[in-house]
Coordinates of C-alpha atoms in Angstrom, one line a residue:
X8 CA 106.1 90.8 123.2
X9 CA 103.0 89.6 124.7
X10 CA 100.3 92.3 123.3
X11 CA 98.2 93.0 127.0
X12 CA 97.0 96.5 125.9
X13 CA 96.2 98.4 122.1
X14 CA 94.8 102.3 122.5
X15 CA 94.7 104.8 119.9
X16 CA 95.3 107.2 121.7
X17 CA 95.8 110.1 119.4
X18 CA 94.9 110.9 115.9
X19 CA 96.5 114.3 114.2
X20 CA 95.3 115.2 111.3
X21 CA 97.1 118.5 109.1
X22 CA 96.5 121.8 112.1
X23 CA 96.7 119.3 114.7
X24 CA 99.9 119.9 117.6
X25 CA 101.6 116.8 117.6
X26 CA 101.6 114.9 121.5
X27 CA 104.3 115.1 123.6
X28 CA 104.9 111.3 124.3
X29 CA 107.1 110.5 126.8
X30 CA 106.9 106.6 125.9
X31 CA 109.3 105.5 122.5
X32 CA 107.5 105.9 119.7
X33 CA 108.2 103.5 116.6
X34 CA 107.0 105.0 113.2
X35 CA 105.8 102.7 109.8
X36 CA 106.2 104.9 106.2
X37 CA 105.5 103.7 103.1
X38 CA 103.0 103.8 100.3
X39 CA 99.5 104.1 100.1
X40 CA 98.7 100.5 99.0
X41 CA 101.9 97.9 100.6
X42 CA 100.0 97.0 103.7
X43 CA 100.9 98.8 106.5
X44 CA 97.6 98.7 108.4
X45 CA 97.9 94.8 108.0
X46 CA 101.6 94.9 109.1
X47 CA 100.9 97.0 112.6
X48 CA 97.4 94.8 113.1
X49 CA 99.6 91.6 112.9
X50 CA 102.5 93.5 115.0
X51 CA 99.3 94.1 117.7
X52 CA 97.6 90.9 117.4
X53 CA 94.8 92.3 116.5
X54 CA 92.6 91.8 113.7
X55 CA 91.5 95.1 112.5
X56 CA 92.5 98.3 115.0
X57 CA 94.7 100.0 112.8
X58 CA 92.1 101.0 109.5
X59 CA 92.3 98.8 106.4
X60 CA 91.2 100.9 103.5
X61 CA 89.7 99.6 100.4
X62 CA 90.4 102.9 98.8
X63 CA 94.7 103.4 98.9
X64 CA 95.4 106.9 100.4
X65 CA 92.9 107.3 103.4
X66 CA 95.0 107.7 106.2
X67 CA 95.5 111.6 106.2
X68 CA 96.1 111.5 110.2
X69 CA 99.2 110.4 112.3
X70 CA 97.7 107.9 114.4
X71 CA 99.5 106.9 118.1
X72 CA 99.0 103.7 119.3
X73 CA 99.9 103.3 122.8
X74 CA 101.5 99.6 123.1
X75 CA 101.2 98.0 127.1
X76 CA 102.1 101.6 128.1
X77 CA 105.4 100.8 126.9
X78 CA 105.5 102.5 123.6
X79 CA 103.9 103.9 120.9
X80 CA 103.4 102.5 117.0
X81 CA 103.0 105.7 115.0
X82 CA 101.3 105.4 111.7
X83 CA 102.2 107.6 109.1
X84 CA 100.0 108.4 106.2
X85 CA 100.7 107.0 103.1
X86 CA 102.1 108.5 100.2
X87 CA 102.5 108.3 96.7
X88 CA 98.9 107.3 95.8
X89 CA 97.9 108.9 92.7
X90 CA 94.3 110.1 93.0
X91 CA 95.0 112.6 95.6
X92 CA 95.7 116.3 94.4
X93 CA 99.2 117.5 95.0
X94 CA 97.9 120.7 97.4
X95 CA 97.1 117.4 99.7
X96 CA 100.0 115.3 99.1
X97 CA 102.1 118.4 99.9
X98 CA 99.9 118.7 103.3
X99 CA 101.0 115.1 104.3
X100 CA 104.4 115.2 103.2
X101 CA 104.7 119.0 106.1
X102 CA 102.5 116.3 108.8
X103 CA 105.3 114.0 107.8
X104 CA 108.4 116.3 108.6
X105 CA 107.0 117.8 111.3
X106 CA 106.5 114.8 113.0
X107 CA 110.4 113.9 111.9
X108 CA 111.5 116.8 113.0
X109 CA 109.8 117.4 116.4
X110 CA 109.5 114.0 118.0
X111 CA 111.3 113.8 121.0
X112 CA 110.7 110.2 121.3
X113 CA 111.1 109.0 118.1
X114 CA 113.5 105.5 118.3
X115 CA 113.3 104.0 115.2
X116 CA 111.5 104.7 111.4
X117 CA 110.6 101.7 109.7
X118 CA 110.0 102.0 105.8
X119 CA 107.7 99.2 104.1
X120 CA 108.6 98.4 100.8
X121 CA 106.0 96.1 99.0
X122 CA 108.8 92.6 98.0
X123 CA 107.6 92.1 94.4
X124 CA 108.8 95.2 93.2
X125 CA 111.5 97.4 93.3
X126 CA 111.4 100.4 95.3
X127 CA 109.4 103.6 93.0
X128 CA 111.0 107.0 92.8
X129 CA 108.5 107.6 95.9
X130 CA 110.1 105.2 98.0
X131 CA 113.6 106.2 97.1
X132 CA 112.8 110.0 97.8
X133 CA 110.9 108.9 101.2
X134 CA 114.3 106.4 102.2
X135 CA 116.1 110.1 101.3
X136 CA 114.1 112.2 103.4
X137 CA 113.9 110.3 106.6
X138 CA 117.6 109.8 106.1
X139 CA 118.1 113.4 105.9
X140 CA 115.8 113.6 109.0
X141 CA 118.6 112.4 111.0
X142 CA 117.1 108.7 111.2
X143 CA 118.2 105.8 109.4
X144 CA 114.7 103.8 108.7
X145 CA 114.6 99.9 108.9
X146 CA 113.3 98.0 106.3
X147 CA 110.2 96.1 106.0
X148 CA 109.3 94.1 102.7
X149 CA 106.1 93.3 102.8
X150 CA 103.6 91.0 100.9
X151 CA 106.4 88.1 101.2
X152 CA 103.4 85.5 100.8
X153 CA 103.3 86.2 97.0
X154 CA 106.9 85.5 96.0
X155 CA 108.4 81.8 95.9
X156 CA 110.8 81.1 98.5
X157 CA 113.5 81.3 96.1
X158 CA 112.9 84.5 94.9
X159 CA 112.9 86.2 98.3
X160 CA 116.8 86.8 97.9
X161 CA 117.1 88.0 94.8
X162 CA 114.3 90.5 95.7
X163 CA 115.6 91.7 99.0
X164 CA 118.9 92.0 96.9
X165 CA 117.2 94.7 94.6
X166 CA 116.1 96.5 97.2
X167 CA 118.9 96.9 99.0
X168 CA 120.7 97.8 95.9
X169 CA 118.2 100.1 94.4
X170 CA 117.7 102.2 98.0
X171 CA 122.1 102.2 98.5
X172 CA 121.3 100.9 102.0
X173 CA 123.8 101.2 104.6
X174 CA 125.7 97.7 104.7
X175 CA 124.0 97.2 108.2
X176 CA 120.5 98.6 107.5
X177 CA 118.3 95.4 108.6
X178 CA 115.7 94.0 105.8
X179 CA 112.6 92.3 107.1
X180 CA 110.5 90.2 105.3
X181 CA 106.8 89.8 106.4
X182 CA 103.8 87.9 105.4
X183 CA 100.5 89.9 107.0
X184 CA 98.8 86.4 105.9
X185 CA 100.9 83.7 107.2
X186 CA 102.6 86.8 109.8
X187 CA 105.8 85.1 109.0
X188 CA 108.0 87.9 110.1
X189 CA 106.3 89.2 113.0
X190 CA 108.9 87.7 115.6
X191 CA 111.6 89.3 114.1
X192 CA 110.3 92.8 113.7
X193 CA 109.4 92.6 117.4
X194 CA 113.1 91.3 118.9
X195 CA 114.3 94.5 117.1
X196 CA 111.8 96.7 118.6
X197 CA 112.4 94.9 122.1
X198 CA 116.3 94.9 121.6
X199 CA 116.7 98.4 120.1
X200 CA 113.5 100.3 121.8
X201 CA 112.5 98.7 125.3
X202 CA 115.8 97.1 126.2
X203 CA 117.4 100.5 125.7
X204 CA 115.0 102.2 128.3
X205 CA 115.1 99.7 130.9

């Protein structure tokens, strides 16, 4: 997709009312720290609209991005980030399922899972929960730059196995450094999100 237009258009924080979108919206989970403001700046071609914290855990809004007026790129904040109290994980995790549960728009929830590693108890419990949502979230491993090309297999093989995903449940690897990746994510969004509303 050629990116013509990027506008945050809304930010809800914990008492906000959630927007009623009438574009699709596309929604990115995962932790604190495995570079999901880098992974929806390289999906925007931009270099640094969506926040890139130095401190892990500052998102505590649902941002909406509006894409071209064709969809929406909805950020989710992070979880499983240590220093924050539980009273305030427990606030994101309601934002979370609210937004899950209410979204009339929602198309598809895509779950980054950092590559090196294999998915923590967090991510397994967050794959759980959006399942039970009624949505079966796409995978995204990120930070690919830091693995040898061989390893890439083995790794995606891990997380695969360590999630139980769905024989068909798509895996993408992406770079945010070389944006090695990027292509791919977007001919699912255009095949499974814009293609489906024409």
């Amino acid at each position: 997709m050629v990116i013509k237009s990027v506008n945050l258009e809304t930010v809800c924080g914990i008492t906000s009312k959630l927007p009623k979108n009438t574009l699709p919206e596309v929604a990115f989970a995962g932790k604190s720290n495995v570079g999901k403001s880098s992974l929806i700046n390289g999906l925007m071609n931009r270099k640094s609209y969506a926040r890139i914290s130095a401190q892990p855990g500052k998102t505590q809004t649902i941002n909406f991005y509006n894409i071209n007026d064709a969809l929406y790129f909805v950020d989710l904040p992070g979880y499983g980030y240590a220093k924050v109290t539980q009273s305030v994980k427990a606030k994101w995790g309601k934002m979370i399922e609210n937004y899950l549960h209410q979204s009339e728009q929602l198309a598809i929830v895509f779950l980054l899972i950092d590559i090196r590693h294999d998915p923590s108890a967090n991510d397994c419990q967050m794959y759980d929960w959006i399942l039970s949502n009624g949505y079966y979230p796409v995978i995204i491993a990120t930070k690919l730059d830091k693995l040898k090309r061989s390893q890439v297999q083995k790794h995606i093989k891990a997380i695969r196995e360590k999630l139980q995903l769905r024989g068909n449940t798509p895996i993408f690897p992406y770079s945010a450094v070389t944006k090695q990746g990027r292509e791919e994510i977007w001919e699912f969004i255009d095949e499974f999100v814009l293609e489906s509303e024409e």
